[in-house]
């Protein structure tokens, strides 16, 4: 059953969609600020995203990264509105050509979208002229970029935050890079995180710092157990518990043990 929720905050309008309601990782929020939309939602939720996009004129579509939940409807929105999406330079080829995804991700989100996108310009703004600052933040994905509204202290965080306590990791994610990106983003001033999975997070900078500290502490515990001879599976069971059903279904592409493995490479 699809999730469908609509909420507003000042001039921010948003819709939450998803085929499943099995936690924040299985639903997605498309955000709109006036004539600017940030990310597109998954392709299997187009019947809900389409009327949301069609309600008002669209002049700017910003993409945070190429993943199918964030850019699944990029081609449909571009074709419907005539707007050429703006995306990080590293996203462009995958958005143009498409890419293969694991079966589980197709089940949750549908297939990736395809579209010709333009690279992010040096200066980005809302229709009102309010400045938007793009912050390159790889780790979750090589192309991931956050968008900051410095005048408001709002951060559209892509998948940098999601939750205070990270429990699982995709096989293609890198914790060391993610930590560096998190520190870089923490150098900016913001109060509200607009997360496409968690939703609106108050005290956002504090929450993101808590996540950073949690990962650093976890990496320390992982490495201490590793030095005592514990295996990755033993460390995972002790610190994070047994693998979930999602881990098994994904063939451990998305799993707790991936997080432990990546923590072994963190410089402390």
Coordinates of C-alpha atoms in Angstrom, one line a residue:
X1 CA 0.0 0.0 0.0
X2 CA 1.3 3.4 -0.9
X3 CA 2.1 6.0 1.7
X4 CA 0.6 9.4 1.0
X5 CA 1.1 12.4 3.3
X6 CA 1.0 16.1 2.5
X7 CA 2.5 18.8 4.8
X8 CA 3.5 22.5 4.6
X9 CA 5.8 24.7 6.5
X10 CA 5.8 28.4 5.6
X11 CA 6.3 28.4 1.8
X12 CA 7.6 24.9 1.9
X13 CA 5.2 22.3 0.4
X14 CA 5.9 18.6 0.5
X15 CA 4.5 15.2 -0.3
X16 CA 5.6 11.8 1.2
X17 CA 5.1 8.8 -1.0
X18 CA 6.1 5.2 -1.0
X19 CA 5.0 1.7 -2.0
X20 CA 5.8 0.4 1.5
X21 CA 5.5 1.9 5.0
X22 CA 8.3 0.0 6.7
X23 CA 10.3 2.8 8.2
X24 CA 11.9 6.0 6.9
X25 CA 14.0 4.2 4.4
X26 CA 11.0 3.0 2.5
X27 CA 9.2 6.3 1.9
X28 CA 10.3 9.5 0.2
X29 CA 9.5 13.2 0.4
X30 CA 9.5 15.5 -2.6
X31 CA 10.0 19.1 -1.5
X32 CA 8.8 22.3 -3.3
X33 CA 9.7 25.9 -2.6
X34 CA 7.6 28.0 -4.9
X35 CA 8.6 27.2 -8.4
X36 CA 11.6 25.1 -7.4
X37 CA 11.3 21.3 -6.7
X38 CA 14.1 19.3 -5.0
X39 CA 14.3 15.7 -6.2
X40 CA 11.5 13.8 -7.9
X41 CA 10.5 10.8 -5.9
X42 CA 10.5 7.1 -7.1
X43 CA 9.0 6.1 -10.4
X44 CA 6.5 3.7 -8.9
X45 CA 4.9 6.6 -7.1
X46 CA 4.3 8.8 -10.2
X47 CA 0.5 8.7 -9.8
X48 CA 1.0 10.8 -6.6
X49 CA 3.9 12.9 -7.7
X50 CA 2.4 13.9 -11.0
X51 CA -0.5 16.0 -9.5
X52 CA 1.8 17.5 -6.9
X53 CA 4.1 18.8 -9.7
X54 CA 1.2 19.9 -11.9
X55 CA -0.4 22.0 -9.2
X56 CA 1.9 25.0 -9.8
X57 CA 4.2 26.2 -12.5
X58 CA 7.7 24.7 -12.3
X59 CA 10.8 26.6 -13.3
X60 CA 13.6 24.7 -11.5
X61 CA 14.2 21.1 -10.7
X62 CA 17.2 20.4 -8.5
X63 CA 18.6 16.8 -8.1
X64 CA 20.7 15.9 -5.1
X65 CA 22.0 12.6 -6.6
X66 CA 21.2 9.9 -9.1
X67 CA 19.6 7.3 -6.9
X68 CA 16.2 6.0 -8.1
X69 CA 14.2 7.3 -5.1
X70 CA 15.6 10.8 -5.7
X71 CA 15.5 10.9 -9.5
X72 CA 13.1 8.2 -10.5
X73 CA 10.6 10.6 -12.1
X74 CA 13.2 13.0 -13.6
X75 CA 12.3 12.1 -17.2
X76 CA 8.6 12.4 -16.6
X77 CA 8.8 15.7 -14.9
X78 CA 11.1 17.1 -17.5
X79 CA 8.8 16.0 -20.3
X80 CA 5.7 17.2 -18.6
X81 CA 7.0 20.6 -17.7
X82 CA 9.7 21.3 -20.3
X83 CA 12.1 22.1 -17.5
X84 CA 15.7 20.8 -17.8
X85 CA 16.8 19.3 -14.5
X86 CA 19.9 20.7 -12.8
X87 CA 22.2 18.0 -11.2
X88 CA 25.7 17.5 -9.9
X89 CA 28.3 17.0 -12.7
X90 CA 28.9 13.4 -11.5
X91 CA 25.1 12.6 -11.8
X92 CA 24.8 13.5 -15.5
X93 CA 25.9 10.4 -17.2
X94 CA 23.8 8.0 -15.0
X95 CA 20.8 10.3 -15.4
X96 CA 21.2 10.2 -19.2
X97 CA 22.0 6.5 -19.7
X98 CA 20.3 4.9 -16.7
X99 CA 21.9 2.1 -14.6
X100 CA 21.1 -1.3 -13.2
X101 CA 19.7 -1.6 -9.7
X102 CA 19.3 -4.6 -7.3
X103 CA 16.0 -6.4 -7.3
X104 CA 15.1 -5.2 -3.8
X105 CA 15.6 -1.5 -4.7
X106 CA 13.4 -2.0 -7.8
X107 CA 10.7 -3.5 -5.6
X108 CA 10.8 -0.6 -3.2
X109 CA 11.3 2.3 -5.6
X110 CA 10.8 1.1 -9.2
X111 CA 13.3 1.7 -12.0
X112 CA 15.7 4.6 -12.3
X113 CA 14.6 7.6 -14.4
X114 CA 16.4 9.0 -17.4
X115 CA 16.7 12.5 -18.6
X116 CA 19.2 15.0 -20.1
X117 CA 20.2 17.2 -17.2
X118 CA 22.4 20.3 -17.0
X119 CA 25.3 20.6 -14.5
X120 CA 24.6 22.9 -11.5
X121 CA 25.5 26.5 -12.3
X122 CA 27.8 28.5 -10.2
X123 CA 24.9 30.5 -8.7
X124 CA 21.5 29.0 -7.8
X125 CA 18.5 30.8 -6.4
X126 CA 14.8 30.5 -5.9
X127 CA 12.4 32.5 -8.1
X128 CA 12.4 35.2 -5.4
X129 CA 16.1 35.7 -5.8
X130 CA 16.9 33.9 -2.5
X131 CA 20.3 32.2 -2.8
X132 CA 20.7 28.4 -2.7
X133 CA 24.2 27.0 -2.0
X134 CA 25.1 23.6 -3.3
X135 CA 27.4 21.6 -0.9
X136 CA 29.1 18.5 -2.4
X137 CA 28.8 15.8 0.1
X138 CA 29.8 12.3 -1.2
X139 CA 29.9 9.1 0.8
X140 CA 26.4 7.8 0.4
X141 CA 26.8 8.3 -3.3
X142 CA 29.8 9.7 -5.2
X143 CA 27.6 12.5 -6.7
X144 CA 25.6 13.5 -3.6
X145 CA 25.0 17.2 -3.1
X146 CA 23.1 19.0 -0.4
X147 CA 21.3 22.3 -0.9
X148 CA 21.5 25.1 1.8
X149 CA 19.2 28.1 2.1
X150 CA 21.7 30.2 4.1
X151 CA 19.2 33.1 4.8
X152 CA 16.8 30.7 6.5
X153 CA 19.2 28.1 7.9
X154 CA 17.5 25.3 6.0
X155 CA 19.5 22.3 4.7
X156 CA 18.0 20.0 2.1
X157 CA 20.3 17.1 3.2
X158 CA 19.8 14.5 0.6
X159 CA 20.8 11.2 2.4
X160 CA 23.4 12.7 4.6
X161 CA 21.3 12.6 7.8
X162 CA 18.2 10.2 7.8
X163 CA 18.7 9.2 11.4
X164 CA 21.0 9.9 14.4
X165 CA 22.0 6.2 14.7
X166 CA 23.2 4.6 11.5
X167 CA 22.5 0.8 11.6
X168 CA 23.0 -0.4 8.0
X169 CA 25.0 0.5 5.0
X170 CA 24.8 -0.1 1.3
X171 CA 27.8 -2.0 -0.2
X172 CA 28.8 1.0 -2.4
X173 CA 28.8 3.5 0.5
X174 CA 31.9 4.7 2.3
X175 CA 31.9 5.8 5.9
X176 CA 35.2 7.6 5.9
X177 CA 34.0 9.8 3.0
X178 CA 30.7 10.3 4.6
X179 CA 32.3 11.5 7.8
X180 CA 34.4 14.0 5.9
X181 CA 31.3 15.3 4.1
X182 CA 29.4 15.5 7.4
X183 CA 32.2 17.7 8.9
X184 CA 32.2 19.9 5.9
X185 CA 28.4 20.4 6.1
X186 CA 28.7 21.1 9.8
X187 CA 30.9 24.1 9.0
X188 CA 27.7 25.8 7.7
X189 CA 25.0 27.5 9.8
X190 CA 21.6 25.8 9.6
X191 CA 18.8 24.9 12.0
X192 CA 16.3 22.9 10.0
X193 CA 17.1 19.8 8.1
X194 CA 14.7 18.9 5.3
X195 CA 15.4 15.2 5.0
X196 CA 13.8 13.3 2.1
X197 CA 13.2 10.3 4.3
X198 CA 13.0 11.5 7.9
X199 CA 11.1 14.8 7.2
X200 CA 11.7 18.1 8.9
X201 CA 14.3 17.8 11.7
X202 CA 14.5 20.7 14.1
X203 CA 17.9 21.4 15.7
X204 CA 19.3 19.9 12.6
X205 CA 22.9 20.9 13.1
X206 CA 22.9 19.4 16.6
X207 CA 21.2 16.2 15.3
X208 CA 23.8 15.9 12.4
X209 CA 26.6 16.3 14.9
X210 CA 25.1 13.6 17.1
X211 CA 25.1 11.3 14.1
X212 CA 28.8 12.1 13.3
X213 CA 29.8 11.4 17.0
X214 CA 27.8 8.2 17.0
X215 CA 29.6 6.9 13.9
X216 CA 33.0 7.9 15.3
X217 CA 32.3 6.1 18.5
X218 CA 31.0 3.0 16.7
X219 CA 34.1 2.9 14.5
X220 CA 36.2 3.0 17.7
X221 CA 34.3 0.0 19.2
X222 CA 34.5 -1.9 15.9
X223 CA 38.3 -1.4 15.6
X224 CA 38.8 -2.3 19.3
X225 CA 37.0 -5.6 18.8
X226 CA 38.8 -6.3 15.6
X227 CA 42.1 -5.9 17.3
X228 CA 41.1 -8.5 19.8
X229 CA 40.5 -10.9 16.9
X230 CA 36.7 -10.7 16.5
X231 CA 35.4 -11.4 13.0
X232 CA 33.1 -9.0 11.1
X233 CA 30.1 -11.2 11.9
X234 CA 30.9 -11.4 15.6
X235 CA 31.4 -7.6 15.8
X236 CA 28.1 -7.0 13.9
X237 CA 26.2 -9.3 16.3
X238 CA 27.7 -7.7 19.4
X239 CA 27.4 -4.1 18.5
X240 CA 24.4 -3.9 16.1
X241 CA 22.5 -7.2 16.6
X242 CA 21.5 -9.9 14.1
X243 CA 21.0 -8.9 10.5
X244 CA 17.5 -7.9 9.5
X245 CA 15.2 -9.5 6.9
X246 CA 16.1 -6.6 4.6
X247 CA 19.7 -7.6 4.7
X248 CA 18.9 -11.2 3.8
X249 CA 16.6 -10.2 0.9
X250 CA 19.1 -7.8 -0.5
X251 CA 21.9 -10.4 -0.4
X252 CA 23.6 -8.2 2.2
X253 CA 23.9 -5.4 -0.3
X254 CA 22.2 -3.3 2.4
X255 CA 23.3 -4.7 5.8
X256 CA 24.8 -4.1 9.2
X257 CA 28.0 -6.0 8.3
X258 CA 28.7 -3.5 5.5
X259 CA 28.7 -0.7 8.2
X260 CA 31.1 -2.7 10.3
X261 CA 33.4 -3.3 7.4
X262 CA 33.5 0.3 6.4
X263 CA 34.1 1.4 10.1
X264 CA 37.3 -0.7 10.0
X265 CA 38.8 1.8 7.5
X266 CA 38.0 4.9 9.5
X267 CA 41.0 6.9 10.7
X268 CA 40.6 7.8 14.3

